[in-house]
XYZ file of C-alpha atoms in Angstrom:
211
model
C 145.539 86.012 37.761
C 145.489 86.332 41.555
C 141.751 85.758 41.490
C 142.255 82.571 39.464
C 144.829 81.226 41.952
C 142.481 82.099 44.802
C 139.600 80.182 43.203
C 141.827 77.156 42.485
C 143.106 77.211 46.052
C 139.599 77.258 47.473
C 138.617 74.330 45.219
C 141.619 72.261 46.358
C 140.831 73.054 49.989
C 137.217 71.966 49.527
C 138.258 68.705 47.856
C 140.789 67.998 50.604
C 138.278 68.703 53.371
C 135.692 66.495 51.670
C 138.143 63.617 51.286
C 139.051 63.720 54.975
C 135.510 62.828 55.917
C 135.995 59.311 54.497
C 139.207 58.417 56.337
C 138.603 55.525 58.757
C 140.586 55.416 62.003
C 143.387 52.860 62.186
C 141.977 51.590 65.479
C 139.149 49.872 63.595
C 141.291 46.912 62.519
C 139.877 43.501 63.417
C 142.524 41.088 62.115
C 146.317 41.494 62.071
C 148.772 39.351 60.108
C 151.738 38.226 62.203
C 155.083 36.688 61.287
C 157.846 35.191 63.387
C 160.434 32.432 63.623
C 158.805 29.344 62.083
C 155.280 30.776 62.163
C 152.858 32.839 60.089
C 149.305 33.600 61.113
C 146.515 36.044 61.914
C 145.507 37.512 65.281
C 141.819 38.292 65.777
C 140.602 41.304 67.739
C 138.895 40.775 71.095
C 135.589 41.982 69.617
C 135.622 39.286 66.945
C 132.853 36.824 67.728
C 133.784 33.144 68.116
C 131.683 30.003 68.552
C 133.540 28.511 71.510
C 134.888 29.278 74.974
C 137.742 28.154 77.237
C 137.556 26.872 80.794
C 136.709 29.501 83.446
C 136.441 32.187 80.773
C 135.964 35.697 82.069
C 136.536 37.772 78.935
C 138.580 38.322 75.817
C 141.755 40.189 74.865
C 143.555 41.042 71.639
C 146.871 39.137 71.439
C 149.880 41.375 70.853
C 152.840 40.434 68.652
C 154.904 39.813 71.797
C 152.257 37.541 73.330
C 151.937 35.543 70.122
C 155.715 35.164 69.913
C 155.801 33.882 73.501
C 152.906 31.473 72.874
C 154.621 30.141 69.756
C 157.878 29.678 71.630
C 156.132 27.666 74.336
C 154.055 25.619 71.886
C 157.011 24.767 69.651
C 159.103 23.825 72.693
C 156.495 21.545 74.267
C 154.478 20.187 71.353
C 156.486 16.940 71.174
C 155.496 16.083 74.743
C 151.887 17.272 74.479
C 151.562 15.317 71.208
C 153.330 12.175 72.471
C 150.294 9.944 71.743
C 150.227 11.031 68.051
C 146.439 10.946 67.986
C 145.013 10.869 64.406
C 148.534 10.960 62.946
C 148.968 7.637 61.154
C 149.255 6.670 57.491
C 148.920 9.701 55.210
C 148.378 12.038 58.157
C 151.457 14.020 59.269
C 153.154 14.001 62.653
C 152.379 17.445 64.009
C 155.646 18.118 65.824
C 157.716 17.255 62.739
C 155.938 19.694 60.406
C 155.246 22.823 62.469
C 156.413 25.159 59.678
C 153.760 23.780 57.315
C 150.863 25.117 59.353
C 149.400 28.585 59.118
C 147.854 29.878 62.311
C 144.861 31.786 63.683
C 145.038 33.275 67.193
C 142.214 34.187 69.583
C 142.768 35.657 73.065
C 140.765 34.759 76.178
C 141.028 35.733 79.842
C 139.990 33.482 82.725
C 138.623 34.294 86.166
C 142.197 34.683 87.490
C 143.056 37.289 84.868
C 145.376 34.939 82.974
C 145.828 35.528 79.237
C 145.125 32.360 77.230
C 145.831 32.147 73.514
C 143.797 29.640 71.505
C 145.845 28.780 68.409
C 144.293 27.184 65.339
C 146.711 25.304 63.022
C 145.755 24.636 59.384
C 147.686 22.873 56.610
C 145.831 23.263 53.326
C 147.713 24.564 50.290
C 144.409 25.380 48.584
C 143.446 27.718 51.403
C 144.237 31.351 50.567
C 145.667 33.904 52.987
C 142.591 36.045 52.314
C 140.353 33.220 53.557
C 142.444 32.714 56.675
C 142.198 36.429 57.437
C 138.446 36.546 56.848
C 137.202 34.504 59.818
C 138.030 31.744 62.310
C 137.969 28.483 60.357
C 136.563 25.436 62.118
C 136.782 22.145 60.270
C 135.711 18.522 60.189
C 138.032 15.777 58.922
C 141.521 16.131 57.532
C 143.183 14.428 60.557
C 146.446 16.066 61.713
C 146.364 18.646 58.926
C 144.007 20.553 61.231
C 144.340 20.961 65.002
C 144.236 23.540 67.759
C 145.800 24.030 71.166
C 145.808 26.493 74.070
C 148.626 28.319 75.841
C 148.243 30.038 79.210
C 150.803 32.835 79.169
C 150.634 33.342 82.945
C 151.265 29.712 83.931
C 153.240 28.936 80.722
C 151.110 25.816 80.312
C 150.491 24.352 76.830
C 147.444 22.110 76.872
C 144.125 21.143 75.301
C 145.507 19.682 72.054
C 142.648 18.601 69.777
C 143.354 16.984 66.424
C 140.739 16.529 63.710
C 139.320 13.107 62.976
C 140.088 11.166 59.805
C 138.016 11.805 56.674
C 137.478 14.381 53.956
C 138.046 17.939 55.044
C 134.975 20.154 55.401
C 135.031 23.815 56.369
C 132.079 24.458 58.634
C 129.956 27.546 58.012
C 129.504 30.088 60.768
C 126.052 30.767 62.160
C 126.450 34.368 61.036
C 129.158 36.177 59.078
C 131.484 38.662 60.860
C 130.388 42.274 60.371
C 132.221 42.397 62.919
C 130.062 41.188 65.816
C 130.615 42.100 69.454
C 131.638 39.048 71.449
C 130.601 38.213 74.982
C 131.703 35.260 77.108
C 129.462 32.210 76.782
C 127.777 30.855 79.927
C 127.107 27.241 80.796
C 123.353 27.692 81.061
C 123.007 29.449 77.704
C 120.980 27.457 75.194
C 122.391 26.444 71.840
C 125.306 24.489 70.465
C 128.942 25.161 69.729
C 131.536 23.490 67.555
C 134.508 21.598 68.950
C 137.128 20.308 66.496
C 134.530 20.351 63.758
C 131.866 18.400 65.663
C 128.550 19.833 66.864
C 128.170 19.442 70.646
C 125.435 20.153 73.144
C 125.582 22.320 76.298
C 127.321 19.590 78.302
C 130.380 19.920 76.048
C 130.338 23.696 75.892
C 133.794 24.209 77.467
C 137.066 23.051 75.886
C 139.060 21.194 78.539
């Protein structure tokens, strides 16, 4: 009987040791779902590749829950002023500052040459868009007017700026050049060849930086 228990014990130990080989470290996460007062979104890791830059970019960072909460507080407080011209918000298109709860968010962190943390926030209002899709990659779009927009928040200067609202027309989700595997991101340079997307429109090198 003792021999039987010994054999069973060795088998359980072997199975346990084998199973441990397949455990992936928690640190490998690339996207984190975040919730707060009047907002719900996804924060993307600093190694997640993106197709755009910000002014004077010097690197990337992974936004923390606290940084996202602060960015949301600043954006929600100042959006009425930043959006005072109501660009692309007529007719069937909503007024952004009156429907902030309707939008789900995507957050990307950048650093500039002063070391400031800048959060680029992507706002999307599409009931047919699943949470799984929003967590799968940064979604850049064409059309859809004020149902789709993005803005930047400098956490060091507390400045909310760079509001860009989609143009009128049917909504189209633009494909990425390559799918995330994930890819390692590096800051884009002004002299680098190629094109990037800005509010769903293809631009050349002269429009490489979001102002």
